[in-house]
Short mmCIF file of C-alpha atoms (C1' of nucleotides) in Angstrom, two decimals:
data_model
loop_
_atom_site.label_atom_id
_atom_site.label_comp_id
_atom_site.label_asym_id
_atom_site.label_seq_id
_atom_site.Cartn_x
_atom_site.Cartn_y
_atom_site.Cartn_z
CA MET A 1 -7.00 21.88 -9.00
CA ARG A 2 -6.17 18.64 -10.73
CA LYS A 3 -9.04 16.43 -11.69
CA PRO A 4 -9.15 12.92 -10.33
CA CYS A 5 -8.81 10.33 -13.04
CA ARG A 6 -12.37 9.08 -12.54
CA GLU A 7 -13.79 12.50 -13.47
CA LYS A 8 -12.08 12.80 -16.79
CA MET A 9 -12.72 9.21 -17.76
CA THR A 10 -16.28 8.48 -16.82
CA GLU A 11 -16.46 5.40 -19.04
CA MET A 12 -13.62 3.72 -17.13
CA THR A 13 -14.07 0.19 -15.85
CA LYS A 14 -13.78 -0.25 -12.09
CA GLY A 15 -13.52 -3.18 -9.74
CA ALA A 16 -11.83 -6.52 -10.18
CA TRP A 17 -9.66 -7.10 -13.23
CA SER A 18 -10.70 -9.72 -15.77
CA ILE A 19 -8.30 -12.27 -17.25
CA GLU A 20 -8.54 -10.51 -20.60
CA GLU A 21 -7.56 -7.18 -19.04
CA ASP A 22 -4.63 -8.79 -17.26
CA LYS A 23 -3.47 -10.35 -20.50
CA LYS A 24 -3.68 -7.05 -22.37
CA LEU A 25 -1.68 -5.28 -19.67
CA ILE A 26 0.98 -8.00 -19.49
CA ASP A 27 1.30 -8.15 -23.26
CA TYR A 28 1.65 -4.41 -23.54
CA ILE A 29 4.25 -4.07 -20.77
CA GLN A 30 6.25 -7.02 -22.10
CA LYS A 31 6.40 -5.33 -25.50
CA HIS A 32 6.82 -1.69 -24.46
CA GLY A 33 7.95 -1.72 -20.85
CA GLU A 34 6.59 0.32 -17.94
CA GLY A 35 6.48 3.63 -19.74
CA CYS A 36 3.92 6.37 -19.29
CA TRP A 37 1.08 4.98 -17.17
CA ASN A 38 -1.30 7.70 -18.18
CA SER A 39 -1.18 6.87 -21.87
CA LEU A 40 -0.79 3.12 -21.35
CA PRO A 41 -4.49 2.18 -21.04
CA LYS A 42 -5.38 3.74 -24.38
CA ALA A 43 -2.34 2.25 -26.09
CA ALA A 44 -3.03 -1.17 -24.58
CA GLY A 45 -6.73 -1.06 -25.36
CA LEU A 46 -7.83 -1.00 -21.73
CA ARG A 47 -10.76 0.91 -20.26
CA ARG A 48 -8.89 1.64 -17.04
CA CYS A 49 -7.10 4.68 -15.72
CA GLY A 50 -3.31 4.67 -15.66
CA LYS A 51 -3.22 4.52 -11.91
CA SER A 52 -5.30 1.39 -11.87
CA CYS A 53 -3.02 -0.25 -14.46
CA ARG A 54 0.07 0.65 -12.49
CA LEU A 55 -1.39 -0.74 -9.29
CA ARG A 56 -2.48 -3.95 -10.96
CA TRP A 57 0.95 -4.48 -12.50
CA ILE A 58 2.95 -3.62 -9.38
CA ASN A 59 0.81 -5.47 -6.88
CA TYR A 60 -0.27 -8.51 -8.84
CA LEU A 61 1.10 -9.06 -12.34
CA ARG A 62 4.80 -8.27 -12.03
CA PRO A 63 6.76 -11.45 -12.80
CA ASP A 64 9.23 -11.03 -9.94
CA LEU A 65 6.54 -11.06 -7.28
CA LYS A 66 6.91 -13.57 -4.49
CA ARG A 67 3.44 -14.84 -3.72
CA GLY A 68 2.45 -16.69 -0.58
CA SER A 69 2.78 -16.18 3.14
CA PHE A 70 5.58 -14.27 4.83
CA GLY A 71 8.46 -16.16 6.36
CA GLU A 72 9.66 -15.55 9.90
CA ASP A 73 12.72 -13.68 8.64
CA GLU A 74 10.57 -11.42 6.47
CA GLU A 75 8.19 -10.81 9.36
CA ASP A 76 11.08 -9.90 11.62
CA LEU A 77 12.51 -7.54 9.02
CA ILE A 78 9.18 -5.81 8.54
CA ILE A 79 8.86 -5.23 12.27
CA ARG A 80 12.36 -3.82 12.48
CA LEU A 81 11.91 -1.57 9.46
CA HIS A 82 8.54 -0.37 10.67
CA THR A 83 10.12 0.52 13.98
CA LEU A 84 12.58 2.72 12.15
CA LEU A 85 10.53 4.04 9.25
CA GLY A 86 6.94 4.00 10.45
CA ASN A 87 4.21 3.48 7.85
CA ARG A 88 6.49 4.04 4.87
CA TRP A 89 5.43 0.86 3.18
CA SER A 90 7.19 1.51 -0.10
CA LEU A 91 10.52 1.92 1.67
CA ILE A 92 9.89 -1.24 3.65
CA ALA A 93 8.88 -3.08 0.48
CA GLY A 94 12.14 -1.98 -1.10
CA ARG A 95 13.95 -4.07 1.49
CA LEU A 96 11.89 -7.16 0.77
CA PRO A 97 12.49 -8.42 -2.77
CA GLY A 98 9.33 -9.71 -4.42
CA ARG A 99 7.00 -8.05 -1.93
CA THR A 100 4.81 -5.03 -2.58
CA ASP A 101 3.97 -2.13 -0.33
CA ASN A 102 0.30 -3.08 -0.49
CA GLU A 103 1.04 -6.65 0.51
CA ILE A 104 3.19 -5.56 3.45
CA LYS A 105 0.65 -2.98 4.53
CA ASN A 106 -2.12 -5.58 4.49
CA TYR A 107 0.03 -8.07 6.37
CA TRP A 108 0.96 -5.47 8.94
CA ASN A 109 -2.64 -4.42 9.53
CA SER A 110 -4.00 -7.95 9.69
CA HIS A 111 -1.22 -9.85 11.48
CA LEU A 112 1.72 -7.92 12.85
CA LYS A 113 -0.22 -5.12 14.54
CA LYS A 114 -2.07 -7.65 16.66
CA LYS A 115 1.03 -9.70 17.28
CA LEU A 116 2.93 -6.70 18.59
CA LEU A 117 -0.06 -5.61 20.61
CA ASN A 118 -0.08 -8.99 22.30
CA MET A 119 3.64 -8.72 22.93
CA SER A 120 3.16 -5.34 24.56
CA THR A 121 0.73 -6.83 27.04
CA LEU A 122 3.41 -9.37 27.92
CA HIS A 123 6.12 -6.68 28.09
CA PRO A 124 4.43 -3.57 29.42
CA ASN A 125 7.68 -1.59 29.95
CA LYS A 126 7.83 1.00 27.20
CA PRO A 127 11.17 2.33 26.03
CA ARG A 128 11.08 6.01 25.05
CA GLU A 129 14.43 6.54 23.29
CA ILE A 130 14.23 5.90 19.58
CA ASN A 131 17.13 6.47 17.17
CA ARG A 132 15.81 8.23 14.13
CA PRO A 133 17.53 8.85 10.82
CA PRO A 134 18.24 12.41 9.71
CA ASN A 135 15.05 14.18 8.73
CA ASN A 136 15.61 14.48 5.00
CA LYS A 137 14.53 12.85 1.76
CA LEU A 138 11.49 11.40 3.40
CA GLY A 139 8.04 12.64 2.55
CA LYS A 140 6.88 12.83 6.12
CA ASP A 141 8.63 14.66 8.91
CA PHE A 142 9.93 12.19 11.41
CA ASN A 143 8.60 14.38 14.19
CA ASP A 144 5.15 13.30 13.02
CA MET A 145 6.00 9.84 14.19
CA ASP A 146 5.65 11.05 17.75
CA ASP A 147 1.93 10.90 17.12
CA GLU A 148 2.12 7.28 16.14
CA VAL A 149 2.64 4.45 18.57
CA SER A 150 5.73 2.79 17.23
CA SER A 151 6.03 -0.96 17.04
CA ALA A 152 9.01 -0.72 19.35
CA ASP A 153 6.62 0.55 21.95
CA TYR A 154 4.26 -2.28 21.21
CA ALA A 155 6.98 -4.83 21.44
CA GLY A 156 8.67 -3.34 24.44
CA ILE A 157 12.00 -3.15 22.65
CA GLY A 158 14.25 -0.30 21.59
CA VAL A 159 15.32 0.34 18.03
CA SER A 160 19.01 0.33 18.78
CA SER A 161 18.68 -3.11 20.22
CA CYS A 162 16.53 -4.61 17.52
CA LEU A 163 18.33 -3.23 14.46
CA GLY A 164 21.46 -4.95 13.36
CA PRO A 165 24.46 -2.70 12.67
CA GLU A 166 24.49 -3.56 8.96
CA LEU A 167 20.84 -2.69 8.51
CA ASN A 168 21.23 0.50 10.49
CA LEU A 169 24.13 1.68 8.39
CA ASP A 170 22.55 0.53 5.17
CA LEU A 171 19.33 2.35 5.94
CA THR A 172 21.10 5.52 6.98
CA LEU A 173 23.06 5.48 3.74
CA SER A 174 19.98 4.91 1.64
CA ILE A 175 18.13 7.69 3.38
CA ILE A 176 21.01 10.12 2.97
CA SER A 177 21.55 9.26 -0.72
"C1'" DA B 1 -26.80 -26.99 6.21
"C1'" DA B 2 -27.35 -22.11 7.30
"C1'" DC B 3 -25.88 -18.04 9.11
"C1'" DG B 4 -23.11 -14.43 11.21
"C1'" DA B 5 -18.55 -12.67 12.65
"C1'" DG B 6 -14.13 -11.88 11.72
"C1'" DG B 7 -10.19 -12.06 8.57
"C1'" DT B 8 -7.93 -11.32 4.11
"C1'" DC B 9 -6.59 -8.92 0.17
"C1'" DA B 10 -7.31 -6.49 -4.28
"C1'" DA B 11 -8.60 -2.16 -5.61
"C1'" DC B 12 -9.95 2.66 -5.05
"C1'" DC B 13 -9.36 7.41 -3.28
"C1'" DG B 14 -7.14 11.52 -2.36
"C1'" DC B 15 -3.08 13.94 -1.14
"C1'" DG B 16 1.61 15.48 -1.85
"C1'" DC B 17 5.82 15.49 -4.48
"C1'" DT B 18 8.13 15.97 -8.91
"C1'" DT B 19 8.59 17.43 -13.45
"C1'" DA B 20 7.65 19.88 -17.67
"C1'" DC B 21 6.29 23.94 -19.71
"C1'" DG C 1 8.37 31.60 -10.23
"C1'" DG C 2 3.75 29.80 -11.25
"C1'" DT C 3 0.80 26.33 -12.94
"C1'" DA C 4 -0.78 21.99 -14.67
"C1'" DA C 5 -0.16 17.21 -15.30
"C1'" DG C 6 1.88 12.82 -14.04
"C1'" DC C 7 3.24 9.72 -10.67
"C1'" DG C 8 3.74 7.37 -6.23
"C1'" DC C 9 2.31 6.68 -1.71
"C1'" DG C 10 -0.50 5.64 2.44
"C1'" DG C 11 -5.15 5.12 4.12
"C1'" DT C 12 -9.43 3.08 3.44
"C1'" DT C 13 -13.07 0.27 1.51
"C1'" DG C 14 -15.66 -3.61 0.16
"C1'" DA C 15 -16.10 -8.17 -1.84
"C1'" DC C 16 -14.93 -12.60 -0.90
"C1'" DC C 17 -13.38 -16.36 2.14
"C1'" DT C 18 -13.05 -19.05 6.40
"C1'" DC C 19 -14.40 -20.56 10.67
"C1'" DG C 20 -17.27 -21.12 14.64
"C1'" DT C 21 -21.88 -21.83 16.31
#
DNA sequence: AACGAGGTCAACCGCGCTTAC
DNA sequence: GGTAAGCGCGGTTGACCTCGT
């Protein structure tokens, strides 16, 4: 079995990143690009595991990140995508330029979950028919989603009604490809 | 001003998929 | 085809912040 990175690198730093560490990581990636994460820490002079570097870069240091609160349009898009895709945060993040999966996941768990829960109490009628994309190219079987309460159920709205035709087609194409 | 509860968000953990050998 | 290593993802944790009392 594969060893977790913490076992093979016991001297690794953990916890919050310092300004110096951030600078080293940024400098290295600006010079060499996002190459091999596993060898990056050593090459960049960081006492972190590759995973940690990757996470820090993707979720915080990347220059194209859009910081700040979510707009109403973004919020709406997240709800719609979550209805269709479930907890596939990376796929959802792919539809929101400048946003990360971690950011969306946090926002969902802290804001949108509650919001939709409130909406469900206002609209108790639960629709049962959900249009799902073909079950391929996705890590998790869509049948598993039966175990999860979808946001459409929370919101009392059906997917077909809440997804625009362009998004539906676009998503289907991206899933098939 | 002090304290506790609840909220937020960066970071870690472990699993599964992909790729190289 | 089997195995090991790398990578990416989703779930979870915990430190810090904010707000109400």
